[in-house]
Short mmCIF file of C-alpha atoms in Angstrom, two decimals:
data_model
loop_
_atom_site.label_atom_id
_atom_site.label_comp_id
_atom_site.label_asym_id
_atom_site.label_seq_id
_atom_site.Cartn_x
_atom_site.Cartn_y
_atom_site.Cartn_z
CA UNK A 1065 132.39 121.73 8.64
CA UNK A 1066 131.71 118.02 9.06
CA UNK A 1067 129.23 115.47 7.75
CA UNK A 1068 127.60 112.20 8.81
CA UNK A 1069 126.36 109.73 6.21
CA UNK A 1070 124.10 106.81 7.09
CA UNK A 1071 123.85 103.83 4.75
CA UNK A 1072 120.95 101.40 5.10
CA UNK A 1073 121.03 97.82 3.77
CA UNK A 1074 118.99 94.62 3.72
CA UNK A 1075 120.74 92.20 6.12
CA UNK A 1076 120.07 89.21 3.86
CA UNK A 1077 120.57 90.49 0.31
CA UNK A 1078 122.79 93.52 0.97
CA UNK A 1079 120.39 95.64 -1.09
CA UNK A 1080 120.25 99.37 -0.30
CA UNK A 1081 117.00 100.31 1.44
CA UNK A 1082 115.01 103.47 0.92
CA UNK A 1083 112.37 104.74 3.34
CA UNK A 1084 114.15 104.24 6.68
CA UNK A 1085 113.86 107.23 9.05
CA UNK A 1086 116.84 108.36 11.16
CA UNK A 1087 117.16 111.06 13.79
CA UNK A 1088 120.41 112.85 14.62
CA UNK A 1089 121.03 114.31 18.10
CA UNK A 1090 123.91 116.52 19.27
CA UNK A 1091 125.14 115.74 22.78
CA UNK A 1092 127.82 118.41 23.18
CA UNK A 1093 131.60 118.54 23.29
CA UNK A 1094 132.47 114.97 24.31
CA UNK A 1095 129.51 113.52 26.19
CA UNK A 1096 126.09 114.26 27.57
CA UNK A 1097 122.59 112.89 28.05
CA UNK A 1098 119.40 113.49 26.15
CA UNK A 1099 120.84 115.70 23.48
CA UNK A 1100 119.41 118.23 21.08
CA UNK A 1101 117.60 116.90 18.04
CA UNK A 1102 119.07 118.32 14.86
CA UNK A 1103 116.69 116.77 12.36
CA UNK A 1104 115.19 113.59 10.94
CA UNK A 1105 116.00 112.28 7.50
CA UNK A 1106 114.69 109.42 5.35
CA UNK A 1107 117.03 107.26 3.28
CA UNK A 1108 116.70 107.75 -0.47
CA UNK A 1109 116.78 105.28 -3.35
CA UNK A 1110 120.47 104.57 -2.78
CA UNK A 1111 119.81 103.82 0.90
CA UNK A 1112 121.64 106.89 2.23
CA UNK A 1113 120.84 110.00 4.25
CA UNK A 1114 123.37 112.80 4.81
CA UNK A 1115 123.79 115.53 7.45
CA UNK A 1116 126.24 118.30 6.60
CA UNK A 1117 127.48 121.46 8.27
CA UNK A 1118 128.08 119.71 11.62
CA UNK A 1119 130.35 121.14 14.30
CA UNK A 1120 132.81 118.97 16.24
CA UNK A 1121 131.36 116.98 19.13
CA UNK A 1122 129.41 113.86 20.04
CA UNK A 1123 126.31 112.81 18.14
CA UNK A 1124 123.78 109.98 18.44
CA UNK A 1125 122.26 108.61 15.26
CA UNK A 1126 119.00 106.75 15.94
CA UNK A 1127 116.85 104.68 13.62
CA UNK A 1128 113.28 105.59 14.52
CA UNK A 1129 111.36 103.82 11.75
CA UNK A 1130 112.65 101.01 9.51
CA UNK A 1131 111.81 100.64 5.86
CA UNK A 1132 108.44 99.00 5.18
CA UNK A 1133 108.63 95.24 5.60
CA UNK A 1134 111.72 95.36 7.82
CA UNK A 1135 112.70 95.29 11.50
CA UNK A 1136 115.43 97.25 13.28
CA UNK A 1137 118.60 95.38 14.28
CA UNK A 1138 120.71 98.17 15.75
CA UNK A 1139 118.72 101.16 16.92
CA UNK A 1140 121.49 103.73 17.49
CA UNK A 1141 125.14 104.61 16.98
CA UNK A 1142 127.28 107.15 18.86
CA UNK A 1143 129.58 109.22 16.63
CA UNK A 1144 132.38 111.58 17.65
CA UNK A 1145 133.51 114.30 15.23
CA UNK A 1146 136.95 115.51 16.25
CA UNK A 1147 137.96 119.19 16.22
CA UNK A 1148 141.06 118.59 14.11
CA UNK A 1149 140.83 121.64 11.88
CA UNK A 1150 140.03 119.46 8.90
CA UNK A 1151 136.70 118.36 7.48
CA UNK A 1152 135.56 115.03 8.91
CA UNK A 1153 133.09 112.79 7.08
CA UNK A 1154 131.85 109.72 8.99
CA UNK A 1155 129.86 106.97 7.29
CA UNK A 1156 127.75 104.65 9.45
CA UNK A 1157 126.21 101.43 8.12
CA UNK A 1158 122.89 100.14 9.46
CA UNK A 1159 121.15 96.92 8.45
CA UNK A 1160 117.48 95.94 8.66
CA UNK A 1161 116.15 92.40 8.86
CA UNK A 1162 113.45 91.66 6.29
CA UNK A 1163 110.27 90.57 8.03
CA UNK A 1164 109.18 86.95 7.84
CA UNK A 1165 105.94 85.28 6.80
CA UNK A 1166 103.86 82.45 8.25
CA UNK A 1167 101.86 79.85 6.32
CA UNK A 1168 99.29 77.78 8.23
CA UNK A 1169 97.81 74.75 6.44
CA UNK A 1170 94.78 72.73 7.53
CA UNK A 1171 94.36 69.17 6.20
CA UNK A 1172 92.31 66.04 6.85
CA UNK A 1173 94.20 63.59 9.07
CA UNK A 1174 93.02 60.51 7.15
CA UNK A 1175 93.74 62.04 3.72
CA UNK A 1176 96.28 64.90 3.95
CA UNK A 1177 95.77 65.77 0.28
CA UNK A 1178 92.35 67.12 1.30
CA UNK A 1179 92.66 70.70 2.55
CA UNK A 1180 90.06 72.20 4.88
CA UNK A 1181 88.61 75.69 4.65
CA UNK A 1182 86.88 77.69 7.37
CA UNK A 1183 89.04 76.47 10.25
CA UNK A 1184 89.62 79.17 12.87
CA UNK A 1185 92.96 79.86 14.56
CA UNK A 1186 94.33 82.27 17.15
CA UNK A 1187 97.84 83.54 16.31
CA UNK A 1188 100.07 85.36 18.81
CA UNK A 1189 103.69 86.04 19.65
CA UNK A 1190 105.13 83.98 22.51
CA UNK A 1191 104.86 86.99 24.85
CA UNK A 1192 101.08 87.02 24.37
CA UNK A 1193 100.88 89.86 21.83
CA UNK A 1194 98.02 89.11 19.45
CA UNK A 1195 98.70 89.38 15.72
CA UNK A 1196 96.46 91.09 13.18
CA UNK A 1197 93.40 93.29 13.50
CA UNK A 1198 90.90 90.70 14.77
CA UNK A 1199 92.31 89.79 18.19
CA UNK A 1200 94.62 87.23 16.63
CA UNK A 1201 91.82 85.32 14.85
CA UNK A 1202 92.32 84.01 11.31
CA UNK A 1203 90.36 81.55 9.14
CA UNK A 1204 91.65 79.21 6.46
CA UNK A 1205 90.70 80.15 2.89
CA UNK A 1206 89.28 77.94 0.14
CA UNK A 1207 92.70 76.30 -0.19
CA UNK A 1208 92.86 75.49 3.51
CA UNK A 1209 95.57 78.10 4.10
CA UNK A 1210 96.29 81.21 6.13
CA UNK A 1211 99.15 83.49 5.04
CA UNK A 1212 100.39 86.16 7.46
CA UNK A 1213 103.09 88.58 6.28
CA UNK A 1214 105.28 91.17 7.98
CA UNK A 1215 106.11 89.23 11.16
CA UNK A 1216 109.08 90.15 13.36
CA UNK A 1217 112.07 87.90 12.60
CA UNK A 1218 113.58 86.04 15.53
CA UNK A 1219 110.33 86.00 17.52
CA UNK A 1220 108.33 82.86 18.24
CA UNK A 1221 104.70 82.49 17.18
CA UNK A 1222 102.09 80.32 18.93
CA UNK A 1223 99.18 79.05 16.83
CA UNK A 1224 96.09 77.44 18.38
CA UNK A 1225 93.04 76.07 16.59
CA UNK A 1226 89.90 77.57 18.12
CA UNK A 1227 87.24 76.14 15.80
CA UNK A 1228 87.33 73.11 13.50
CA UNK A 1229 85.66 72.99 10.07
CA UNK A 1230 82.18 71.43 9.99
CA UNK A 1231 82.34 67.65 10.18
CA UNK A 1232 85.79 67.52 11.83
CA UNK A 1233 87.20 67.28 15.34
CA UNK A 1234 89.28 70.20 16.65
CA UNK A 1235 93.04 69.82 17.09
CA UNK A 1236 93.61 71.24 20.57
CA UNK A 1237 97.43 70.99 20.48
CA UNK A 1238 99.06 74.40 19.97
CA UNK A 1239 102.13 74.67 17.76
CA UNK A 1240 105.07 77.07 18.12
CA UNK A 1241 107.47 78.24 15.41
CA UNK A 1242 110.16 80.90 15.13
CA UNK A 1243 109.92 83.51 12.39
CA UNK A 1244 112.98 83.69 10.14
CA UNK A 1245 114.13 86.85 8.40
CA UNK A 1246 113.03 87.14 4.80
CA UNK A 1247 111.52 83.65 4.71
CA UNK A 1248 108.18 81.88 4.95
CA UNK A 1249 107.86 79.28 7.70
CA UNK A 1250 104.91 76.89 7.77
CA UNK A 1251 102.76 74.88 10.17
CA UNK A 1252 100.33 72.10 9.31
CA UNK A 1253 97.33 71.15 11.44
CA UNK A 1254 95.37 67.94 10.80
CA UNK A 1255 91.72 67.40 11.73
CA UNK A 1256 90.14 64.00 12.24
CA UNK A 1257 86.78 63.59 10.49
CA UNK A 1258 83.85 62.89 12.76
CA UNK A 1259 82.35 59.38 12.62
CA UNK A 1260 78.80 58.55 11.59
CA UNK A 1261 76.14 56.53 13.42
CA UNK A 1262 73.30 54.87 11.50
CA UNK A 1263 70.31 53.48 13.46
CA UNK A 1264 67.95 51.06 11.74
CA UNK A 1265 64.63 49.90 13.15
CA UNK A 1266 63.47 46.42 12.00
CA UNK A 1267 60.48 44.16 12.60
CA UNK A 1268 61.71 41.23 14.72
CA UNK A 1269 59.55 38.69 12.88
CA UNK A 1270 59.89 39.76 9.26
CA UNK A 1271 63.11 41.79 9.35
CA UNK A 1272 61.32 44.55 7.48
CA UNK A 1273 62.83 47.96 7.96
#
């Protein structure tokens, strides 16, 4: 009988990827819709999963869950195993894009070497999907930074400051950036420090405070 081998790779490094889940469906002799699920398999350390003992016919191989830290590029492949009387082994290559990361930095506008903690931001994809577990809200740490990992490559992110650190004016201008596969992209927001007003009361004759 016949076999189908799936090979899973990192689209940037070419490294074999374990932990990706694939599902194989049998459609019938030459075509069909829906199909019968044969089984699901997870790629091993060498990035492969193998189905054996397959009869001739049309199959659909679907990636249902990428490896951790990756996004699906091509979700399915149609495979035809011919009834030639000889064993047929078909190898199908799939690639996953490594997820990207976002770094948000908050600095003082008059002295950019001064980073600002406790600034609040809302982070979302361009389609309005909020990121994270707190309705898209993140706060800068003691280094004035926010690091968000595991973002979908190729998608655009919109970042908006929702609360400035104490003593600074909020930057109301949103910024947009596209996530790149396997890389960290960064945005910098600058806050203007608030001014100070000192009122002195003096005696008009003596000038005494």
